[in-house]
CSV table of C-alpha atoms in Angstrom, one decimal:
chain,number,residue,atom,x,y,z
V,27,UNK,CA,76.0,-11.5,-11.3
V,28,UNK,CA,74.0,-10.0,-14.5
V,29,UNK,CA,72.3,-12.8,-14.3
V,30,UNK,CA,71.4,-12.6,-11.1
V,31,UNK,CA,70.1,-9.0,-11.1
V,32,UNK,CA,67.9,-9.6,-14.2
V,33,UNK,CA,66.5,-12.5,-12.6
V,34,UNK,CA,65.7,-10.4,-9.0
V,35,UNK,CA,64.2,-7.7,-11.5
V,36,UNK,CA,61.8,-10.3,-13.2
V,37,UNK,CA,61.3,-11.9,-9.7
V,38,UNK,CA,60.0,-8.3,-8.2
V,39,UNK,CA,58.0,-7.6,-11.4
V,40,UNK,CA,55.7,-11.0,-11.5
V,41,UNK,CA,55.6,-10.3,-8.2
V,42,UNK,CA,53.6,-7.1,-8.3
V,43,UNK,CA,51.8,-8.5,-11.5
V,44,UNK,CA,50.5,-10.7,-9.0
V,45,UNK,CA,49.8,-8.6,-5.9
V,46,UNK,CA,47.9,-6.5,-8.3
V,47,UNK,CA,45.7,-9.3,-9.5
V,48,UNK,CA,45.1,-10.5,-6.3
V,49,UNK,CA,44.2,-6.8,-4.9
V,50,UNK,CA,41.6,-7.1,-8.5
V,51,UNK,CA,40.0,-10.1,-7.6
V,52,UNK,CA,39.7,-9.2,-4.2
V,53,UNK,CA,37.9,-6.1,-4.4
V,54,UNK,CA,34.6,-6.6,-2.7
V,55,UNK,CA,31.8,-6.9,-4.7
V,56,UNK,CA,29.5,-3.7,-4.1
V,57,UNK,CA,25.9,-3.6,-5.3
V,58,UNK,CA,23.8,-0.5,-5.2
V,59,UNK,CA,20.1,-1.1,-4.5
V,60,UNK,CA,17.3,1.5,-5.1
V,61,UNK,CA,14.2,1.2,-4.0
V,62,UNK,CA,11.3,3.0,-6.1
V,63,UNK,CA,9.0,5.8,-4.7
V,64,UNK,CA,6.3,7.0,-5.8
V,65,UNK,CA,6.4,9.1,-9.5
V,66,UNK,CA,9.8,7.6,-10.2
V,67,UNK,CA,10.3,6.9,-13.9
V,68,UNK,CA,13.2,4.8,-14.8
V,69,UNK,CA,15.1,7.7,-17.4
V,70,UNK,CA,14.8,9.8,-13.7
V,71,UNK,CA,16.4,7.5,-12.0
V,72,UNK,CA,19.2,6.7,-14.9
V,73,UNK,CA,20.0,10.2,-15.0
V,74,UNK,CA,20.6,10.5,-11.2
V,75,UNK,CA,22.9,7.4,-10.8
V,76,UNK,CA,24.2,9.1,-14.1
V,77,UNK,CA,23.7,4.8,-15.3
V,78,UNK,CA,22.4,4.5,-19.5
V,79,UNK,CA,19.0,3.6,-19.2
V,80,UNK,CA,19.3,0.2,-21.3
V,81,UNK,CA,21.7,-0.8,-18.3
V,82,UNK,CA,19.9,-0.8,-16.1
V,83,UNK,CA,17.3,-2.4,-17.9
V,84,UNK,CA,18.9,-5.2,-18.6
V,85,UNK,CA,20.4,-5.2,-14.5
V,86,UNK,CA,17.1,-5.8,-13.7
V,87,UNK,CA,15.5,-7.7,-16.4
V,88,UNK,CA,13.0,-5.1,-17.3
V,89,UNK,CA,11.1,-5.2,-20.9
V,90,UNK,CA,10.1,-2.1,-22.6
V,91,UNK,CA,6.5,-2.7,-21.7
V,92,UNK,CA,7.4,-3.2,-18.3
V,93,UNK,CA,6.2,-0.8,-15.7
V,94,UNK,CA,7.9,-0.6,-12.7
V,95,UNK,CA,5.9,-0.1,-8.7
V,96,UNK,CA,6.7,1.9,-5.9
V,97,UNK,CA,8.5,-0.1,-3.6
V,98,UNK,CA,10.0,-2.1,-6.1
V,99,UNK,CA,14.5,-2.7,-5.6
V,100,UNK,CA,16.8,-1.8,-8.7
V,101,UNK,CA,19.9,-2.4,-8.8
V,102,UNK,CA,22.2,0.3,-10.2
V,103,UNK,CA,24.7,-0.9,-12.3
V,104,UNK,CA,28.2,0.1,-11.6
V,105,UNK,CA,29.8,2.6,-13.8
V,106,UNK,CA,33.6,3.0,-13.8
V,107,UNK,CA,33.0,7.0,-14.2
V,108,UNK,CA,35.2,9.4,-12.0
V,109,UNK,CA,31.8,10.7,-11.5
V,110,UNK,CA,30.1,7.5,-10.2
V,111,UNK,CA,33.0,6.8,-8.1
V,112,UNK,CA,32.4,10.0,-6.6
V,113,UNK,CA,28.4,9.3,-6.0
V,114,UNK,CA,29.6,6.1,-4.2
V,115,UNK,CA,31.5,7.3,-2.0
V,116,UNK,CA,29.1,9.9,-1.2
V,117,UNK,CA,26.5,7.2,-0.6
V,118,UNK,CA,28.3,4.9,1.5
V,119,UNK,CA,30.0,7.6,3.5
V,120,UNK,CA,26.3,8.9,4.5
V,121,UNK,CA,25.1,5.1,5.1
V,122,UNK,CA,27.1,4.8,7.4
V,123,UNK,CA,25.4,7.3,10.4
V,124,UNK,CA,28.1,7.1,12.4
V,125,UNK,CA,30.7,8.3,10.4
V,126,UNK,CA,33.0,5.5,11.2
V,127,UNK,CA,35.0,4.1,8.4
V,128,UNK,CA,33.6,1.2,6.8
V,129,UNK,CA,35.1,-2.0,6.3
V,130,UNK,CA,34.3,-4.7,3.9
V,131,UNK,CA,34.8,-8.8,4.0
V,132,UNK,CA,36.3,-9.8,0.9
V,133,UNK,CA,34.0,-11.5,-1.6
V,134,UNK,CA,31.3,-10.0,0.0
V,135,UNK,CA,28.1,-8.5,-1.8
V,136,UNK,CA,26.8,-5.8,-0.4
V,137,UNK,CA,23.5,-3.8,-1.1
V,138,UNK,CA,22.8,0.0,0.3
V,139,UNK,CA,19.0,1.0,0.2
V,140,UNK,CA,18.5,5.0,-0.1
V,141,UNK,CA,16.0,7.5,-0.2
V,142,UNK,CA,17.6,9.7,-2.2
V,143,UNK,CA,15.5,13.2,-2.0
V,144,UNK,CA,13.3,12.1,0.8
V,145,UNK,CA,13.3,12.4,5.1
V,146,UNK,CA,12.3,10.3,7.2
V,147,UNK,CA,8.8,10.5,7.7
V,148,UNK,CA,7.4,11.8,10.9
V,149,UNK,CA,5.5,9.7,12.5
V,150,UNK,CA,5.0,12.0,15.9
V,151,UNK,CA,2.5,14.0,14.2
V,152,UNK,CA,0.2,11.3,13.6
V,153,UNK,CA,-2.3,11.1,16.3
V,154,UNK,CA,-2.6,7.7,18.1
V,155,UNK,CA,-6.8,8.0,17.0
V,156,UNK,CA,-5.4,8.2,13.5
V,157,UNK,CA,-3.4,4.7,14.0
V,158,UNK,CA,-5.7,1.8,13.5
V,159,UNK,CA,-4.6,-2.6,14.3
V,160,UNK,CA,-4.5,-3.9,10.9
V,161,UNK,CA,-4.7,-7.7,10.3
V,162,UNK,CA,-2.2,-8.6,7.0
V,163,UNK,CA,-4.5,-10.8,4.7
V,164,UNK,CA,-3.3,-13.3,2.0
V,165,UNK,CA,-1.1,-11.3,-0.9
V,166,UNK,CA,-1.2,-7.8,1.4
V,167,UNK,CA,2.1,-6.6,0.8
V,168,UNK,CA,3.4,-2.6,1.7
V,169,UNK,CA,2.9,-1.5,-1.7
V,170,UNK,CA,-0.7,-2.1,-1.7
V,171,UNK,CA,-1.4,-0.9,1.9
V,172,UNK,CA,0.6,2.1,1.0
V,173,UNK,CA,-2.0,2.7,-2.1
V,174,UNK,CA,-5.2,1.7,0.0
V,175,UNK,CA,-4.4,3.8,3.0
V,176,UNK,CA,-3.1,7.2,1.2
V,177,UNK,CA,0.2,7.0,2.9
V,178,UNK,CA,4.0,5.8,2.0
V,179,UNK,CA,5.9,2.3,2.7
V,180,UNK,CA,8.5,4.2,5.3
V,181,UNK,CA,5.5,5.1,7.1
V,182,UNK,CA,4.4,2.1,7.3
V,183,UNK,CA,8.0,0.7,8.2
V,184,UNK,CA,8.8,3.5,10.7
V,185,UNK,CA,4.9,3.5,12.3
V,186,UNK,CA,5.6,-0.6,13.4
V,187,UNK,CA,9.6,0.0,13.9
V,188,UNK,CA,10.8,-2.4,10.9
V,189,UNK,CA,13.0,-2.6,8.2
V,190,UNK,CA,12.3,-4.8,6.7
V,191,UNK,CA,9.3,-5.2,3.7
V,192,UNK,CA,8.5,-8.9,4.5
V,193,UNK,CA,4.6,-9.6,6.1
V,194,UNK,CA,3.1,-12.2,7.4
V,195,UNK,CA,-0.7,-13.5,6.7
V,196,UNK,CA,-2.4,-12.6,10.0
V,197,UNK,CA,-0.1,-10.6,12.0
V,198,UNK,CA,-1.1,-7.3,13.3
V,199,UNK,CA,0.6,-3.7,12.2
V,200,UNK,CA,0.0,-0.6,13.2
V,201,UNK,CA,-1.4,1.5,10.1
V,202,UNK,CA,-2.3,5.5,9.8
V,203,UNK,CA,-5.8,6.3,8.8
V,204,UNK,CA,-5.1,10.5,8.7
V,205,UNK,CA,-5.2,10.8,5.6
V,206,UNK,CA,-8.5,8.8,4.7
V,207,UNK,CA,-12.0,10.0,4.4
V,208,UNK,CA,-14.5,8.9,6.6
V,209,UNK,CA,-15.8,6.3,4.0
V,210,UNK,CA,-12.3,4.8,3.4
V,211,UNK,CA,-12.2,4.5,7.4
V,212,UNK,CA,-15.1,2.6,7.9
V,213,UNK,CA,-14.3,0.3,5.3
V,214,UNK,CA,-10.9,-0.3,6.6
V,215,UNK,CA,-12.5,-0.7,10.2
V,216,UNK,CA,-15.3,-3.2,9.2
V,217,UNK,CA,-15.8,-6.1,10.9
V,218,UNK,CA,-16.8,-9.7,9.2
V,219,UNK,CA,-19.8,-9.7,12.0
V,220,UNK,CA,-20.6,-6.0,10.7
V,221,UNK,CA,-20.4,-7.0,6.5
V,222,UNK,CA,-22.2,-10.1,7.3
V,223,UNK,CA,-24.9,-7.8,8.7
V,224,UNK,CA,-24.6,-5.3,6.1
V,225,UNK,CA,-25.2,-8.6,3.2
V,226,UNK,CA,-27.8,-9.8,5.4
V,227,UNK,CA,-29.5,-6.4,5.3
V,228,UNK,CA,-29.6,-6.4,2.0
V,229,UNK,CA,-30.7,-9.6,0.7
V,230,UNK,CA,-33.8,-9.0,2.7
V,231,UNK,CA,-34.1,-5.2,1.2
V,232,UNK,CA,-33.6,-5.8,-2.2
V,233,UNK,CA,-32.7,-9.8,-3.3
V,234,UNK,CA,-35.7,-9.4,-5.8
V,235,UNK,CA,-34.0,-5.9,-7.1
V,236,UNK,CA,-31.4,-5.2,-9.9
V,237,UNK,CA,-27.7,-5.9,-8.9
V,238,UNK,CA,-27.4,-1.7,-8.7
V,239,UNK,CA,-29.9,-1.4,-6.4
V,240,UNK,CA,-28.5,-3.6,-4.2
V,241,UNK,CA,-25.5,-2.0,-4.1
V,242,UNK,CA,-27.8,1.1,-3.7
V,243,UNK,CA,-29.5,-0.1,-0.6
V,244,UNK,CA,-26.3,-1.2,0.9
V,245,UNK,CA,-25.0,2.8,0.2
V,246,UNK,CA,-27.9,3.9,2.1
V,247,UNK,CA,-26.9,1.7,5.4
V,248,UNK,CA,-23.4,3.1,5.1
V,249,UNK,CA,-24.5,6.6,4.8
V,250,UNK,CA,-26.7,6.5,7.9
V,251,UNK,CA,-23.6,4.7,9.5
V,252,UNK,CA,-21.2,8.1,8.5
V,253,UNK,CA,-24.2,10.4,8.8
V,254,UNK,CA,-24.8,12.6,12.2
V,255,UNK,CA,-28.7,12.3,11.9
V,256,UNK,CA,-28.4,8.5,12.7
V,257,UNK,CA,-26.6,6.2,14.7
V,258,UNK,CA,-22.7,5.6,14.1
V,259,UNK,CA,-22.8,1.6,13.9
V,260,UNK,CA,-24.2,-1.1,11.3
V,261,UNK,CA,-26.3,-2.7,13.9
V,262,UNK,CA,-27.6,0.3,15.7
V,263,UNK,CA,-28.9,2.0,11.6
V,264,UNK,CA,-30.2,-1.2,10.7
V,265,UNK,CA,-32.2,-2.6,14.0
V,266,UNK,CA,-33.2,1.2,14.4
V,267,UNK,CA,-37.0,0.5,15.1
V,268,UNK,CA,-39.5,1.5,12.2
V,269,UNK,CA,-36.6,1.5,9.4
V,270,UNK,CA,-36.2,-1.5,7.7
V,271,UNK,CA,-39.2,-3.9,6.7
V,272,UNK,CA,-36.3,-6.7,7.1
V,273,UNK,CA,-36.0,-6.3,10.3
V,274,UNK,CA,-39.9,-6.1,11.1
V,275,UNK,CA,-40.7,-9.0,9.3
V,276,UNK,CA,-37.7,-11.0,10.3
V,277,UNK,CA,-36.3,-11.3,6.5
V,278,UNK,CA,-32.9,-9.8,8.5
V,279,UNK,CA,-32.5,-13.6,10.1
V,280,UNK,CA,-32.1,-15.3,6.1
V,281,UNK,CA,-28.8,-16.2,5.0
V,282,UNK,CA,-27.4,-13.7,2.5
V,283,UNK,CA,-26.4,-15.5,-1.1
V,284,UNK,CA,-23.5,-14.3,-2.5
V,285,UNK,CA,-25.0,-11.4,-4.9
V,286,UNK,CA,-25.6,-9.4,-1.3
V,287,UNK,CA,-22.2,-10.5,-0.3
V,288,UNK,CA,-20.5,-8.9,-3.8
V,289,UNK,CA,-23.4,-5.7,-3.5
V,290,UNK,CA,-22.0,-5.3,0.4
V,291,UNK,CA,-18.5,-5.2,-0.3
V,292,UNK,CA,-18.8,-2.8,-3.8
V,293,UNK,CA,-20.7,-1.1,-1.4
V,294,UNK,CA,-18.1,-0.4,1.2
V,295,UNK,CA,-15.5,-0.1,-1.7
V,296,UNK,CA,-17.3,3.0,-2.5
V,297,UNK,CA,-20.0,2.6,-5.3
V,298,UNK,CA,-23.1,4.3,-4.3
V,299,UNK,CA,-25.5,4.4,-7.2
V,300,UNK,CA,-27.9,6.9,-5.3
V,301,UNK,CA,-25.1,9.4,-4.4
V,302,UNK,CA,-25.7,10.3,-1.0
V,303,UNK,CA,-29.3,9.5,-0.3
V,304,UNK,CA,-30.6,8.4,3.1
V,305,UNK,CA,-33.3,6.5,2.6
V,306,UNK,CA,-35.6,4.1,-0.2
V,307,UNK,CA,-38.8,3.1,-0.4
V,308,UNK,CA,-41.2,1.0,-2.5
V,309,UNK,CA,-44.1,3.0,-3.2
V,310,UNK,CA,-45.9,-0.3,-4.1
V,311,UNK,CA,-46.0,-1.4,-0.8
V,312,UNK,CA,-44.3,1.4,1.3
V,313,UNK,CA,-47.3,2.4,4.4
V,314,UNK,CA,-46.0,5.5,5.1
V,315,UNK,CA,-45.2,7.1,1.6
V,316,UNK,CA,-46.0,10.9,2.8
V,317,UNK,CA,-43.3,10.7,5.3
V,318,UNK,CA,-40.9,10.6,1.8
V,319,UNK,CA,-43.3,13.3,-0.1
V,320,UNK,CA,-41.5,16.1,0.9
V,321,UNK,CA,-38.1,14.8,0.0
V,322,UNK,CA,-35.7,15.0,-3.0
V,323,UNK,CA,-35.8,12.2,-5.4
V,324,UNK,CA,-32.5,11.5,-6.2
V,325,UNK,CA,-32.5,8.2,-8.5
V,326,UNK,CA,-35.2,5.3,-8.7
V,327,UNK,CA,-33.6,1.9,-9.3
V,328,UNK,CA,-36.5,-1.4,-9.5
V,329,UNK,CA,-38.9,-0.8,-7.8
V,330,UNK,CA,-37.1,1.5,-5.3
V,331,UNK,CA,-37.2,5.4,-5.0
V,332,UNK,CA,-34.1,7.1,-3.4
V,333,UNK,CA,-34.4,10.0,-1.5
V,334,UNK,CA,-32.1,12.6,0.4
C-alpha cells in the first residue's frame, strides 16, 4: 500500500514537471518591433524599453559606427524585468483598439509596431492643392520621400491609406507638398518634357560657358518660372518673344549633351550661382545692353553678366 502511495506521489509530481515544461515551451514567442522616428538615438530608445544598449545592439546587428535612419525596425529584446513585463502588457493591451482580449497561436512570432510619444498625424488639415500624384522611381523608398518632401513616413502611410512601407517602381501615391517652398515644388512637379526644355535652353545659352554658368542660366529660367513679373511655366519664360537669343536663332531646336542635362537638374536641385537674378547678358554681343544699364550687377560668370 506504501508502495503504492509513493508511487501515485512520484506519478503526480513528473506529472506537473511535465505540464510545466510543456506550458515553457509553449509560450508564444513575442517580438517587440520599433520603428525609428526622427531624432531617435539608440541610448533613448534603450532607456525607454528600459533594454542595456549593447542588447539591443547585438538584436539587431548594429556596429558602433553604425548609424541608424528614421524609419528603420528594432527589435527590442525581451527583458525578464517585473518592469518590462509591465511595459508589455501595457503595449499590447493598447494595440489592441478594441480592448478585446488577445489571444495568441502557439509557436507563433509576433511583432507590434508603435509610436510611442507620437499621434496620428492629421491629414484633414492638409489642403487637397497641397497633395500632389507622385510617380515612385527606382530605389524611392518612404524614408527618402519623407526627407525630400519635409514631411513624416505616417503621413505618407495615412495620406494613401496603407500600412504597409513596401513601394512599387512606377505606382502613383498621393504626397503633401505644404510644407515645401515654392522652389522645392516646382522641382517636385517638373515634367521630363519641361527638364528637357530647360537642358535644351541652356545648351543653346551657355554650352560655350563654364559649368557654373550654366547652372546659372538655368537659375535664371527657374526664377522667371517662380517670379510674378513673368510667366509661371518653362515654355511660356523661355519662348517669351525677345528673351532668349536661342530661341531667335533657333539654337533652342539642338539636342542638349549631357553637361546641360547635369546643369538643369543642379539647377532645379537648388544651386543658383547668381542668387536670385532675372536675367544675363553678353555684353560682347548683347544689342540691347542699356535696357540692363540701370540694373544691379549681381555676379559675372564667362562671358555673362547677371542682373536683378
Amino acid at each position: 500500500m506504501l508502495k503504492i502511495k509513493i508511487f501515485t506521489i512520484n506519478f503526480l509530481i513528473s506529472f506537473i514537471i511535465v505540464l510545466l515544461s510543456v506550458t515553457v515551451i509553449a509560450a508564444p514567442d513575442l517580438s517587440l518591433i520599433y520603428v525609428i522616428q526622427q531624432g531617435d538615438t539608440l541610448s533613448e530608445i534603450a532607456a525607454e524599453y528600459d533594454v542595456d544598449i549593447n542588447k539591443l545592439k547585438a538584436a539587431n546587428n548594429i556596429s558602433n559606427k553604425a548609424n541608424i535612419k528614421m524609419g528603420d525596425e528594432l527589435i527590442i529584446p525581451q527583458e525578464k524585468s517585473e518592469k518590462s513585463k509591465n511595459k508589455k502588457k501595457l503595449l499590447f493591451k493598447e494595440f489592441n483598439s478594441t480592448r478585446e482580449e488577445l489571444s495568441f497561436t502557439i509557436n507563433t512570432h509576433y511583432a507590434a509596431r508603435i509610436n510611442p510619444g507620437h499621434q496620428a498625424p492629421d491629414i484633414d488639415k492638409i489642403p487637397e492643392d497641397k497633395i500632389i500624384n507622385y510617380y515612385v522611381g527606382p530605389g524611392d523608398t518612404l524614408y527618402d520621400l519623407a526627407r525630400d518632401f519635409s514631411t513624416t513616413i505616417g503621413t505618407i502611410l495615412a495620406l494613401n491609406n496603407r500600412e504597409n512601407s513596401f513601394l512599387r517602381s512606377g505606382e502613383r501615391i498621393r504626397l503633401p507638398i505644404n510644407n515645401l517652398t515654392s522652389h522645392q515644388i516646382l522641382n517636385q512637379r517638373v515634367s521630363k518634357q519641361e527638364l528637357d526644355l530647360l537642358a535644351r535652353a541652356v545648351y543653346g545659352e551657355s554650352r560655350g560657358e563654364p559649368y557654373a554658368g550654366q547652372v546659372a542660366v538655368a537659375a535664371v529660367i527657374i526664377n522667371r518660372v517662380l517670379s510674378h513679373q513673368f510667366p509661371d511655366t518653362f515654355a511660356e519664360v523661355i519662348y517669351q518673344g525677345g528673351q532668349f537669343s536661342a530661341v531667335s536663332d533657333g539654337q533652342i531646336n539642338l539636342s542638349p549633351n549631357q553637361t546641360a542635362y547635369r546643369a538643369a537638374r543642379e539647377a532645379l536641385n537648388g544651386s543658383d550661382p547668381t542668387n536670385g537674378a532675372l536675367y544675363f547678358y553678353n555684353p560682347k554681343t548683347a544689342t540691347r545692353v542699356s535696357f540692363f544699364k540701370g540694373r544691379r550687377v549681381v555676379t559675372k560668370i564667362g562671358d555673362h553678366v547677371f542682373v536683378e
